PDB file of C-alpha atoms and ligand atoms in Angstrom:
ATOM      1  CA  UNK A   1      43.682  26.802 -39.226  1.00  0.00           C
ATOM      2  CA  UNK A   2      41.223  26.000 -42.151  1.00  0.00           C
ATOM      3  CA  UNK A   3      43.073  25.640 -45.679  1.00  0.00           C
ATOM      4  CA  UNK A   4      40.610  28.668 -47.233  1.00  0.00           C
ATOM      5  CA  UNK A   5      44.050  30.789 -45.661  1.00  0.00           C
ATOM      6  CA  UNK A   6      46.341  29.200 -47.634  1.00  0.00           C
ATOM      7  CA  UNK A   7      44.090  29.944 -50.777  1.00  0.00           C
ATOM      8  CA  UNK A   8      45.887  32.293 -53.404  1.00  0.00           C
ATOM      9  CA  UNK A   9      42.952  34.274 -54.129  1.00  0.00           C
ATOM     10  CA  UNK A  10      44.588  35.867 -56.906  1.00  0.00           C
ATOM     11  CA  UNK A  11      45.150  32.107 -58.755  1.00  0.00           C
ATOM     12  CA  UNK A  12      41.411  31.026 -58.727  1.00  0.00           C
ATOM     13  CA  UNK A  13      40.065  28.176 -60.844  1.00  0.00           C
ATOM     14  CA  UNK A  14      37.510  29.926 -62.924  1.00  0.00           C
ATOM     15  CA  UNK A  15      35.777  26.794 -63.500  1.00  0.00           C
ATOM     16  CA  UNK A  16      35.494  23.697 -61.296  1.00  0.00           C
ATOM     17  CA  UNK A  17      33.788  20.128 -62.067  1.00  0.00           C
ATOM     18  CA  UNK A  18      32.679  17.591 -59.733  1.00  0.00           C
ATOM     19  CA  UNK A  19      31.896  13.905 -59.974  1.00  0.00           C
ATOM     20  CA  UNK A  20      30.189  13.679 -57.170  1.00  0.00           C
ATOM     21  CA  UNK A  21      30.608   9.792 -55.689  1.00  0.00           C
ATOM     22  CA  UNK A  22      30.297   7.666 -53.561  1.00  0.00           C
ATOM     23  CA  UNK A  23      26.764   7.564 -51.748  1.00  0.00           C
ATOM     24  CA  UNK A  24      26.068   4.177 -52.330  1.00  0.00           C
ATOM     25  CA  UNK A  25      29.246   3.208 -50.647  1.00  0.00           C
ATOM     26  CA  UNK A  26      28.568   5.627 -47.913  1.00  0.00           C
ATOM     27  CA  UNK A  27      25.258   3.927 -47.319  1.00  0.00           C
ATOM     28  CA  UNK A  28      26.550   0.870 -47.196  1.00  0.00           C
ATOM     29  CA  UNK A  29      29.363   1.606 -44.798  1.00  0.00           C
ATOM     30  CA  UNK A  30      27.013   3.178 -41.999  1.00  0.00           C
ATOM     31  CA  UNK A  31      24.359   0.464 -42.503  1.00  0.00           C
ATOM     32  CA  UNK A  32      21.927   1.811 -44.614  1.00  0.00           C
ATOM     33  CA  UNK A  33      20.309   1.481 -48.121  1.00  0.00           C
ATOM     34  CA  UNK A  34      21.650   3.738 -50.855  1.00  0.00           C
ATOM     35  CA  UNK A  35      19.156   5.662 -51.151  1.00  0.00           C
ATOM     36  CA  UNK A  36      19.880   7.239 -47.345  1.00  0.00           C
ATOM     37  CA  UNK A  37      23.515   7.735 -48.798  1.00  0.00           C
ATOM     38  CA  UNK A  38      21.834   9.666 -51.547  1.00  0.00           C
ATOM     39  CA  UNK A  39      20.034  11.974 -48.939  1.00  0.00           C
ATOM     40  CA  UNK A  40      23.329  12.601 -47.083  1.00  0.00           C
ATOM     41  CA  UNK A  41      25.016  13.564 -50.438  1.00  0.00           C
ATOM     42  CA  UNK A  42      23.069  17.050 -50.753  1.00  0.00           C
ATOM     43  CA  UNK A  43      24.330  18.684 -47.416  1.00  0.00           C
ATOM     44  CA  UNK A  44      27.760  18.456 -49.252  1.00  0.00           C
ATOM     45  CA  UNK A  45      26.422  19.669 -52.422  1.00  0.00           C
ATOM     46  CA  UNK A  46      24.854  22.794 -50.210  1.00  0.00           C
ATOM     47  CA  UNK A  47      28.351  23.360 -48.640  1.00  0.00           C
ATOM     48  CA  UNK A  48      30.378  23.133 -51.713  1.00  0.00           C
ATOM     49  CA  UNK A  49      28.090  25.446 -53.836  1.00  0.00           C
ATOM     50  CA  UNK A  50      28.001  27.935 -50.306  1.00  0.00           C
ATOM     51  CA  UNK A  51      32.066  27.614 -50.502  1.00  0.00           C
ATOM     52  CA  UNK A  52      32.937  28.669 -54.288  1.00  0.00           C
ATOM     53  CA  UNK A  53      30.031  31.491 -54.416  1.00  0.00           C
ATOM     54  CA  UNK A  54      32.015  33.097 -51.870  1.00  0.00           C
ATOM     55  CA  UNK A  55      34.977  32.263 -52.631  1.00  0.00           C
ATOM     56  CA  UNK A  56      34.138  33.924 -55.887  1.00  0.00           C
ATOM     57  CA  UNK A  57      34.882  30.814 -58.639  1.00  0.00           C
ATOM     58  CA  UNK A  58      33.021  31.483 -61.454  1.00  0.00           C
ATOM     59  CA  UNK A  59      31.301  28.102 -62.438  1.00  0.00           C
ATOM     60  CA  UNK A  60      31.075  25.105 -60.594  1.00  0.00           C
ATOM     61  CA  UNK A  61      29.586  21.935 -62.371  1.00  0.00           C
ATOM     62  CA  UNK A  62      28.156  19.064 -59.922  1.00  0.00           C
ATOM     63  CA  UNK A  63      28.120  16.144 -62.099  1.00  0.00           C
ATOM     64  CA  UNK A  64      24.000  14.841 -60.589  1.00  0.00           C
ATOM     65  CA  UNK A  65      23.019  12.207 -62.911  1.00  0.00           C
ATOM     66  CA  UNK A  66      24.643  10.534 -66.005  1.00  0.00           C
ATOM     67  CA  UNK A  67      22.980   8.597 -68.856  1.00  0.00           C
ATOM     68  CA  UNK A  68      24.332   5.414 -67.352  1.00  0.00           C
ATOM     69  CA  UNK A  69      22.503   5.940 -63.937  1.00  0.00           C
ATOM     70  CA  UNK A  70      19.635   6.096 -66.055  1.00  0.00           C
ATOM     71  CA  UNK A  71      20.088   1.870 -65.757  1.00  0.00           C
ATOM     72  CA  UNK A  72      20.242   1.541 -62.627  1.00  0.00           C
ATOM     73  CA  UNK A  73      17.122  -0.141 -60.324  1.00  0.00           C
ATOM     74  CA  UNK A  74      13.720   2.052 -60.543  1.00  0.00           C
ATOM     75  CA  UNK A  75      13.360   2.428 -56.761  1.00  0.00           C
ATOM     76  CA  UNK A  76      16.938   4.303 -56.857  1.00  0.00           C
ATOM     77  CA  UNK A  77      16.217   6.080 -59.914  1.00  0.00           C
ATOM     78  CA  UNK A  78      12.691   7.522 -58.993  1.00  0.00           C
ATOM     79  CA  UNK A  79      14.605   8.086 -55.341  1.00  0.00           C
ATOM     80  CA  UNK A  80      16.889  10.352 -56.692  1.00  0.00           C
ATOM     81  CA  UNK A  81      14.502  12.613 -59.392  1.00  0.00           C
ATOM     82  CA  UNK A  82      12.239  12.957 -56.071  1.00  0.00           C
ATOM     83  CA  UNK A  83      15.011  14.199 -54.353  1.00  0.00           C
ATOM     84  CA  UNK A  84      15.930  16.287 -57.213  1.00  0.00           C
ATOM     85  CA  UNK A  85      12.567  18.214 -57.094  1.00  0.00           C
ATOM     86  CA  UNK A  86      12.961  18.209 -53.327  1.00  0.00           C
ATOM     87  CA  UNK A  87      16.472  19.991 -53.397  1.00  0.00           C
ATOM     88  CA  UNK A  88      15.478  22.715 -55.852  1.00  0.00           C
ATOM     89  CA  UNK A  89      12.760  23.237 -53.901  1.00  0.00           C
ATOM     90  CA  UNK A  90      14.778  23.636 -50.580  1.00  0.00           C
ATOM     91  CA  UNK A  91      17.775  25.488 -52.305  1.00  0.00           C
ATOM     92  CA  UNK A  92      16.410  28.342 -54.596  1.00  0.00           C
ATOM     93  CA  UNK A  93      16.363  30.907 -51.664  1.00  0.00           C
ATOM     94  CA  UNK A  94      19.394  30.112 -50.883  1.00  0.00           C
ATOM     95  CA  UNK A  95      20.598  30.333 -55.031  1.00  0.00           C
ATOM     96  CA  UNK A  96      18.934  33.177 -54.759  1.00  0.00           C
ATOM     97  CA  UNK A  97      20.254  34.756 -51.201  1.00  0.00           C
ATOM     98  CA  UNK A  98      23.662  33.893 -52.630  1.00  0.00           C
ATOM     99  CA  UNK A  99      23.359  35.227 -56.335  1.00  0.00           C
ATOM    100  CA  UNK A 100      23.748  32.120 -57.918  1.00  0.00           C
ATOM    101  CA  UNK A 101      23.062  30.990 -61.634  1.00  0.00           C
ATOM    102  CA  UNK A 102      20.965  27.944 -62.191  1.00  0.00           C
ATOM    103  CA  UNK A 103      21.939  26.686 -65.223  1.00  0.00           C
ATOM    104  CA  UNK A 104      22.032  23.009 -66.226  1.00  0.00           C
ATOM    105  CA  UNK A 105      23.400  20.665 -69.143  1.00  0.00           C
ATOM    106  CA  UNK A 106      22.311  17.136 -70.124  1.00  0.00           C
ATOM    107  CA  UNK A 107      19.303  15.352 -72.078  1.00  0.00           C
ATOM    108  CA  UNK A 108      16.106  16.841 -70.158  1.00  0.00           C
ATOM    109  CA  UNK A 109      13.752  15.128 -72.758  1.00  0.00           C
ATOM    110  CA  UNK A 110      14.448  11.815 -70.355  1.00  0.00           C
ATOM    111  CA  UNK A 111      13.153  14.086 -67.873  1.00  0.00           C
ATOM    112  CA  UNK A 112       9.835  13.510 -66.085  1.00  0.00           C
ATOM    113  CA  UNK A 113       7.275  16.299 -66.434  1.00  0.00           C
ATOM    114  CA  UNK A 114       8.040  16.980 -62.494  1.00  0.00           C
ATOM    115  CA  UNK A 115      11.725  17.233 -62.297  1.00  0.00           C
ATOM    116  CA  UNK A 116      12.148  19.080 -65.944  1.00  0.00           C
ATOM    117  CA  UNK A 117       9.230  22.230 -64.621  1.00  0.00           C
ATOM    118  CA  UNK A 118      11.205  22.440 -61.411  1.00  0.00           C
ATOM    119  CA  UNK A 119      14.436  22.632 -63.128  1.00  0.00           C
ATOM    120  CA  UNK A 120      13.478  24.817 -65.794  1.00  0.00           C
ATOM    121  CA  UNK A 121      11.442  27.381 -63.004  1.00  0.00           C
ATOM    122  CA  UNK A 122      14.496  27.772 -60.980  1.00  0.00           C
ATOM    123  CA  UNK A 123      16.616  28.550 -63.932  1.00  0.00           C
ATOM    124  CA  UNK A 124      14.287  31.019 -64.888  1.00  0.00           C
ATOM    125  CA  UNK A 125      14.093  32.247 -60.836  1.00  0.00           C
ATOM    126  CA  UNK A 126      17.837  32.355 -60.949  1.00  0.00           C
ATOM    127  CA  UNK A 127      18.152  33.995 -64.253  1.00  0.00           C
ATOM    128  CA  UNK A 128      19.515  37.514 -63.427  1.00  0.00           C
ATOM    129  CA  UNK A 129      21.961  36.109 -60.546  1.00  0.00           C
ATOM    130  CA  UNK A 130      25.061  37.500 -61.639  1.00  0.00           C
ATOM    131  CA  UNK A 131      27.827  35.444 -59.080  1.00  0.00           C
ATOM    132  CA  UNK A 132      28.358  31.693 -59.342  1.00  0.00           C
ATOM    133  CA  UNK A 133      27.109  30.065 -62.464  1.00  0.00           C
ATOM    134  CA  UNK A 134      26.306  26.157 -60.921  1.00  0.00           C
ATOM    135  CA  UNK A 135      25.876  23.864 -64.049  1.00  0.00           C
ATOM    136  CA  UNK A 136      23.795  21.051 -62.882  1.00  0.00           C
ATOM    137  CA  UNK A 137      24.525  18.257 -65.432  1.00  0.00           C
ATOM    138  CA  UNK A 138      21.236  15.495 -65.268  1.00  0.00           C
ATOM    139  CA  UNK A 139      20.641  12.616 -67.206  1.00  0.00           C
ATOM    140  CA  UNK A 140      24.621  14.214 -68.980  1.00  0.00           C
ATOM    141  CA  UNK A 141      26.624  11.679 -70.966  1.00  0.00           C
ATOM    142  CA  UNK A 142      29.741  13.430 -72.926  1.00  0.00           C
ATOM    143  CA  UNK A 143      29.276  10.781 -75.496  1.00  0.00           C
ATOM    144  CA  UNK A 144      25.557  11.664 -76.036  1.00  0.00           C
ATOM    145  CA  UNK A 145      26.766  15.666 -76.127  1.00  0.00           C
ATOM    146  CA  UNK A 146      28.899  15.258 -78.448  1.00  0.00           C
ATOM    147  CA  UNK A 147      27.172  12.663 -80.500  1.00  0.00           C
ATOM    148  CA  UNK A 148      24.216  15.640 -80.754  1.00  0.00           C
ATOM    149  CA  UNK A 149      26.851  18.141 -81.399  1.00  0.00           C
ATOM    150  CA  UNK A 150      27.653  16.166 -84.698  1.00  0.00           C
ATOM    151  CA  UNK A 151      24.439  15.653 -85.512  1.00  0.00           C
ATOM    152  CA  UNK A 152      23.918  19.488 -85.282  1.00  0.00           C
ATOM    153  CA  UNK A 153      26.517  20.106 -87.342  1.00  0.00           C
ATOM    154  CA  UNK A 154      25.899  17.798 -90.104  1.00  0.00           C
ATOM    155  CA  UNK A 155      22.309  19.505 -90.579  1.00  0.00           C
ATOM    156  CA  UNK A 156      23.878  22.825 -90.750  1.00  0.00           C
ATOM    157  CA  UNK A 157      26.147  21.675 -93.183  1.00  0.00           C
ATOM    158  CA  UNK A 158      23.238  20.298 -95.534  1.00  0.00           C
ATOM    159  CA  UNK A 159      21.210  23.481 -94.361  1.00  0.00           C
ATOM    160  CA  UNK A 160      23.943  25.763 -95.849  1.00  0.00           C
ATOM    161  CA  UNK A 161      24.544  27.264 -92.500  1.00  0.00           C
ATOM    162  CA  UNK A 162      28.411  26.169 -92.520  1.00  0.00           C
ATOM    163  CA  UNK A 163      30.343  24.862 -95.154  1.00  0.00           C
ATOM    164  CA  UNK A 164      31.922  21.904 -94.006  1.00  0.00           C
ATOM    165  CA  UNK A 165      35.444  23.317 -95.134  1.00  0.00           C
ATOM    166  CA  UNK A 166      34.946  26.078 -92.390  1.00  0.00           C
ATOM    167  CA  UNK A 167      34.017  23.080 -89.706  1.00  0.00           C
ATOM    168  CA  UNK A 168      37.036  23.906 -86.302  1.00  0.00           C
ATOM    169  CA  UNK A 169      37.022  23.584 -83.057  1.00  0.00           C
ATOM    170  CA  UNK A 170      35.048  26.582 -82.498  1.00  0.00           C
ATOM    171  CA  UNK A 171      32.262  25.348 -84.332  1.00  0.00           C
ATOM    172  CA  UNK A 172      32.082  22.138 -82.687  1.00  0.00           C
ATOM    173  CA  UNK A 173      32.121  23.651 -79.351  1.00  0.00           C
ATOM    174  CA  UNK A 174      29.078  25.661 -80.543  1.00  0.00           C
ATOM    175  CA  UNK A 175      27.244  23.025 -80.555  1.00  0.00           C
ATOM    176  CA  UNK A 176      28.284  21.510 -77.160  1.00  0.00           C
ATOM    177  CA  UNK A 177      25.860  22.087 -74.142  1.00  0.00           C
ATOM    178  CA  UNK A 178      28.501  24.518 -72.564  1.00  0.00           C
ATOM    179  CA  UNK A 179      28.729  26.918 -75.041  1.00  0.00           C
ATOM    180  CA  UNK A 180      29.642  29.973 -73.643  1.00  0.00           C
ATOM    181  CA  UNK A 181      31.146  28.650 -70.567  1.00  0.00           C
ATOM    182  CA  UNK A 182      34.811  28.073 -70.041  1.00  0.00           C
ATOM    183  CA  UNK A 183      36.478  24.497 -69.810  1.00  0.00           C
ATOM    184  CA  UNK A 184      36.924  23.193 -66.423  1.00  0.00           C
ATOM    185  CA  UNK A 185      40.382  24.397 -64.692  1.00  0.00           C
ATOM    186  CA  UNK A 186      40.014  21.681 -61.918  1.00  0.00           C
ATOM    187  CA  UNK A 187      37.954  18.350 -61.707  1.00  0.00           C
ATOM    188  CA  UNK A 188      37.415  17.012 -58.604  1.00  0.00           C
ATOM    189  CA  UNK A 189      36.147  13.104 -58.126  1.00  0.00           C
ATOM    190  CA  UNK A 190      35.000  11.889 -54.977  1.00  0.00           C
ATOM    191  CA  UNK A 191      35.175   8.052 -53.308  1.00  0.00           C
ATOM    192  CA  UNK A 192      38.751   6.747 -54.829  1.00  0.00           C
ATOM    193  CA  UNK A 193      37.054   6.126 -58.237  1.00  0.00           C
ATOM    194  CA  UNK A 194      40.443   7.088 -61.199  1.00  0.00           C
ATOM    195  CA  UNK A 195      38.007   7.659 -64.099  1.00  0.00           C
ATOM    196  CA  UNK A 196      35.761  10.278 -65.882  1.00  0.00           C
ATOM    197  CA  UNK A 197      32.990   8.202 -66.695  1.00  0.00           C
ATOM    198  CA  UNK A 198      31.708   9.868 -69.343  1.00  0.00           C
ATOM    199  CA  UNK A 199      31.714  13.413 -68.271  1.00  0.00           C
ATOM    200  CA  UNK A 200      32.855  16.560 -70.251  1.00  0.00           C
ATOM    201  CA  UNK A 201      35.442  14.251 -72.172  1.00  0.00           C
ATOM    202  CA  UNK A 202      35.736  17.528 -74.630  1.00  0.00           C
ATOM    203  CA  UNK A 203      35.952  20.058 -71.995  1.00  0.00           C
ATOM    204  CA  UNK A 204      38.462  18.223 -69.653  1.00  0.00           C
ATOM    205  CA  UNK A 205      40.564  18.142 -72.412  1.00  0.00           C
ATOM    206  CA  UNK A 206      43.225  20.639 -70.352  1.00  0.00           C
ATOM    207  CA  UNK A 207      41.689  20.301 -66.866  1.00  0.00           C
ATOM    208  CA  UNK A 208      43.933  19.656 -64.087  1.00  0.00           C
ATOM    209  CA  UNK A 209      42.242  16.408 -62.046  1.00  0.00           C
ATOM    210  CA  UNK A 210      41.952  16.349 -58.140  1.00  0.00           C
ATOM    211  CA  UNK A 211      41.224  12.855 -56.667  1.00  0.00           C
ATOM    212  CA  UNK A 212      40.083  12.088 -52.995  1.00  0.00           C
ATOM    213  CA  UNK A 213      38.941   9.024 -51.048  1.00  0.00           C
ATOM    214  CA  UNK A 214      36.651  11.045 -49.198  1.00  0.00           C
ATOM    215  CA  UNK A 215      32.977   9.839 -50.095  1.00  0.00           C
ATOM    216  CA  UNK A 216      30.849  12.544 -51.183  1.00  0.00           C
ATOM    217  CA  UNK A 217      28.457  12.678 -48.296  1.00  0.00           C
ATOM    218  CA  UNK A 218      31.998  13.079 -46.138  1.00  0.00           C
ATOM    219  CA  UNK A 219      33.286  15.839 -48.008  1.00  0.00           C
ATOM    220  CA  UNK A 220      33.082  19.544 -46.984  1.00  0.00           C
ATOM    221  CA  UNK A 221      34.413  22.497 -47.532  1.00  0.00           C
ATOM    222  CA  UNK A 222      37.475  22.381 -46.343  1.00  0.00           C
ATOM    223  CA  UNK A 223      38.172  19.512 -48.531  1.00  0.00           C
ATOM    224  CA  UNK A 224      36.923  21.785 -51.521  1.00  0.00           C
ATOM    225  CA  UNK A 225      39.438  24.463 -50.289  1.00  0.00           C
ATOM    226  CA  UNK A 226      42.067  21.794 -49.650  1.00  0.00           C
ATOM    227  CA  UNK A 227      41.639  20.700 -53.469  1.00  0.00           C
ATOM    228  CA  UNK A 228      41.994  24.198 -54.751  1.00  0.00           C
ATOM    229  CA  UNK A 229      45.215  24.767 -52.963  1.00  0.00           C
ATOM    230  CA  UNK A 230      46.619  20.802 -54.617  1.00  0.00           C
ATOM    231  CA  UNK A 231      45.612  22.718 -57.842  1.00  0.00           C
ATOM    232  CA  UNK A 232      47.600  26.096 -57.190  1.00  0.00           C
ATOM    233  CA  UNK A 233      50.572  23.906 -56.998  1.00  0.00           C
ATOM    234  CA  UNK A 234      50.156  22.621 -60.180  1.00  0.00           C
ATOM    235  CA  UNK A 235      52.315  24.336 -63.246  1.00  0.00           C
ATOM    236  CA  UNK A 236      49.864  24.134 -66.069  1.00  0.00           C
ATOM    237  CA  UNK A 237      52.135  23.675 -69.657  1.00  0.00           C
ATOM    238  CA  UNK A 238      49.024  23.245 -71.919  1.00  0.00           C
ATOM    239  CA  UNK A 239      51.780  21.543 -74.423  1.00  0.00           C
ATOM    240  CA  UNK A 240      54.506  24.055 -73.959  1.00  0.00           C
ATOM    241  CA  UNK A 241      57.926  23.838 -72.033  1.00  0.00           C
ATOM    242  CA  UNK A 242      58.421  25.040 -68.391  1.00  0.00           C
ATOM    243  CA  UNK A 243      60.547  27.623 -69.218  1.00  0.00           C
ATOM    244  CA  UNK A 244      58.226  28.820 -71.847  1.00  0.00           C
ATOM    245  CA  UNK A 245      55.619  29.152 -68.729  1.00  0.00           C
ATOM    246  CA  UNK A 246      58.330  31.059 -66.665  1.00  0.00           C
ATOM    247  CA  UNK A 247      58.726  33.645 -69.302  1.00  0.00           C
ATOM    248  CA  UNK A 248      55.584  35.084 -69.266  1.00  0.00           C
TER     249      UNK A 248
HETATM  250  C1  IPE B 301      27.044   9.053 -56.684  1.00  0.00           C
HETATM  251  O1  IPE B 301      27.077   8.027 -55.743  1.00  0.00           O
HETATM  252  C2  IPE B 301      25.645   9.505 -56.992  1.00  0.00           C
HETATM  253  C3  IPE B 301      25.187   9.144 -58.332  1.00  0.00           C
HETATM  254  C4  IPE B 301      25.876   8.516 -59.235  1.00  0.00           C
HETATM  255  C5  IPE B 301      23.821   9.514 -58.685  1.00  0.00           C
HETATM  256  P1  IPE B 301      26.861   6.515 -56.158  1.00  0.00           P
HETATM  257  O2  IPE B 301      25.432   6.185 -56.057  1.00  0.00           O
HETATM  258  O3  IPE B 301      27.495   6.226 -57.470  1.00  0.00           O
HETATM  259  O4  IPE B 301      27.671   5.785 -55.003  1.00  0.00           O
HETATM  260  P2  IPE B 301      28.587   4.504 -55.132  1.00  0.00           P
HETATM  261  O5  IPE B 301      29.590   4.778 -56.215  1.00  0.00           O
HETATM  262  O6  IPE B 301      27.700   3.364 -55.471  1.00  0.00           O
HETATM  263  O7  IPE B 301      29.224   4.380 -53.797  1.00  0.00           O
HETATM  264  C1  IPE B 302      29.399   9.037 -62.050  1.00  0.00           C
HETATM  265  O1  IPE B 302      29.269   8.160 -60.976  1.00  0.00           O
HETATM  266  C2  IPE B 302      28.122   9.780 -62.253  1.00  0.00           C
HETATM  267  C3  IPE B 302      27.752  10.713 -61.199  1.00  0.00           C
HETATM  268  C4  IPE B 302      28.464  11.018 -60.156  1.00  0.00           C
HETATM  269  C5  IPE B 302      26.496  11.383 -61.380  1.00  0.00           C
HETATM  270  P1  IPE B 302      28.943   6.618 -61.178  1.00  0.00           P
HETATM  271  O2  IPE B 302      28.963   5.997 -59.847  1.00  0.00           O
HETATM  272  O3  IPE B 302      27.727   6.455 -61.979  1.00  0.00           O
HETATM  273  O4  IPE B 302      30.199   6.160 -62.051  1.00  0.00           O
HETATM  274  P2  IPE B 302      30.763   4.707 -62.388  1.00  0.00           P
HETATM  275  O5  IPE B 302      29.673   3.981 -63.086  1.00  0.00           O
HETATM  276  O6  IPE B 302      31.155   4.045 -61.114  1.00  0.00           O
HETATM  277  O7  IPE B 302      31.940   4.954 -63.257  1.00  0.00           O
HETATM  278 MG1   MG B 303      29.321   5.657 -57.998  1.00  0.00          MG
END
């Protein structure tokens, strides 16, 4: 029996995350460099994106590339852009067979010329898709959202555009990269890691968080469906009492 039947369809997450971890360690456990781990790690991503268009989620977000990694050893680095292109490349008739949204957060100025024409053509390819929306966040740090965010806001104040008395959380999340796009319901992390590591720190602020052991290149759909069942368990109080969530 796969665990898409025990699904309450009627319950969806509208929005899921995904640190997606673990490669390196996968590499390493089946006697390879990380960079093969890295290659295994987008069948998974194809399967996972396949699994919530039909399911019929609403956004998924596939954490691909954070600030930090930016640090990391040149081979790996240029290893992973190349297989950036490669995958966009490979997936956009599939984005497009399935009706997907392209749409993608992070600091694209970082960007080689390559990756950041690829991205930005099969946004544009993907443009009138009007089922999944799959966030891509590249070269994404929360801190380094936010941090711009701020920096938005204090030229709008000095512009006259706000007046810093009317400054809320509305107007912050204006000037987030997900504007627009609801916070996650579920995160999902991959490869026994317990932290966020700098991802959507604003956005997760109510998300309900799913860890697995399962190393990314391992994990498939039914894990994905197994995940969204752990979170239909859940009872979400966002603050308030249990019998306050009963009521309505
Ligand atoms: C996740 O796998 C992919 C990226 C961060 C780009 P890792 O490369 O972090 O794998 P581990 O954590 O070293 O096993
Ligand atoms: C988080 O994984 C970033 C991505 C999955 C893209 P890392 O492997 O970089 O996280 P840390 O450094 O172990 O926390
Ligand atoms: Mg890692």
């Amino acid at each position: 029996m796969s665990l898409r039947d025990k699904i309450n369809m009627s319950k969806l997450p509208v929005h899921i995350a995904v640190i997606m971890d673990g490669n390196g360690r996968w590499a390493a456990l089946h006697g390879h460099e990380r960079v093969f781990g890295h290659q295994k790690g987008v069948e998974p991503v194809r399967n996972v994106v396949e699994a919530a268009a039909e399911l019929g989620i609403g956004y998924l977000t596939l954490y691909a590339f954070s600030t930090e990694n930016w640090g990391r050893p040149d081979d790996e680095v240029s290893a992973l852009m190349e297989l950036m292109v490669q995958s966009l490349n490979n997936e956009k008739d599939n984005l497009l067979k399935n009706n997907i949204r392209l749409i993608a957060i992070g600091d694209f100025a970082r960007l080689n010329e390559n990756v950041r024409t690829k991205l930005f053509d099969t946004i544009n390819l993907t443009s009138g898709s009007t089922g999944l929306t799959l966030i891509l966040a590249l070269s994404y740090s929360s801190k380094w959202e936010i941090t711009e965010a701020v920096r938005k806001l204090v030229r709008d104040v000095n512009a006259g555009v706000i007046d810093r008395e009317a400054i809320c959380e509305e107007e912050i999340e204006k000037r987030l990269t997900t504007y627009g796009i609801p916070d996650p319901d579920l995160m999902i992390r991959t490869s026994g890691e317990l932290r966020i590591s700098n991802f959507l720190l604003w956005q997760l602020a109510y998300s309900e968080f799913y860890f697995t052991d399962i190393l990314w290149p391992d994990f498939g759909k039914e894990d994905l469906y197994g995940a969204i069942v752990d979170f239909q368990n859940r009872v979400r109080r966002f603050g308030k009492t249990s019998e306050q969530i009963l009521e309505k």
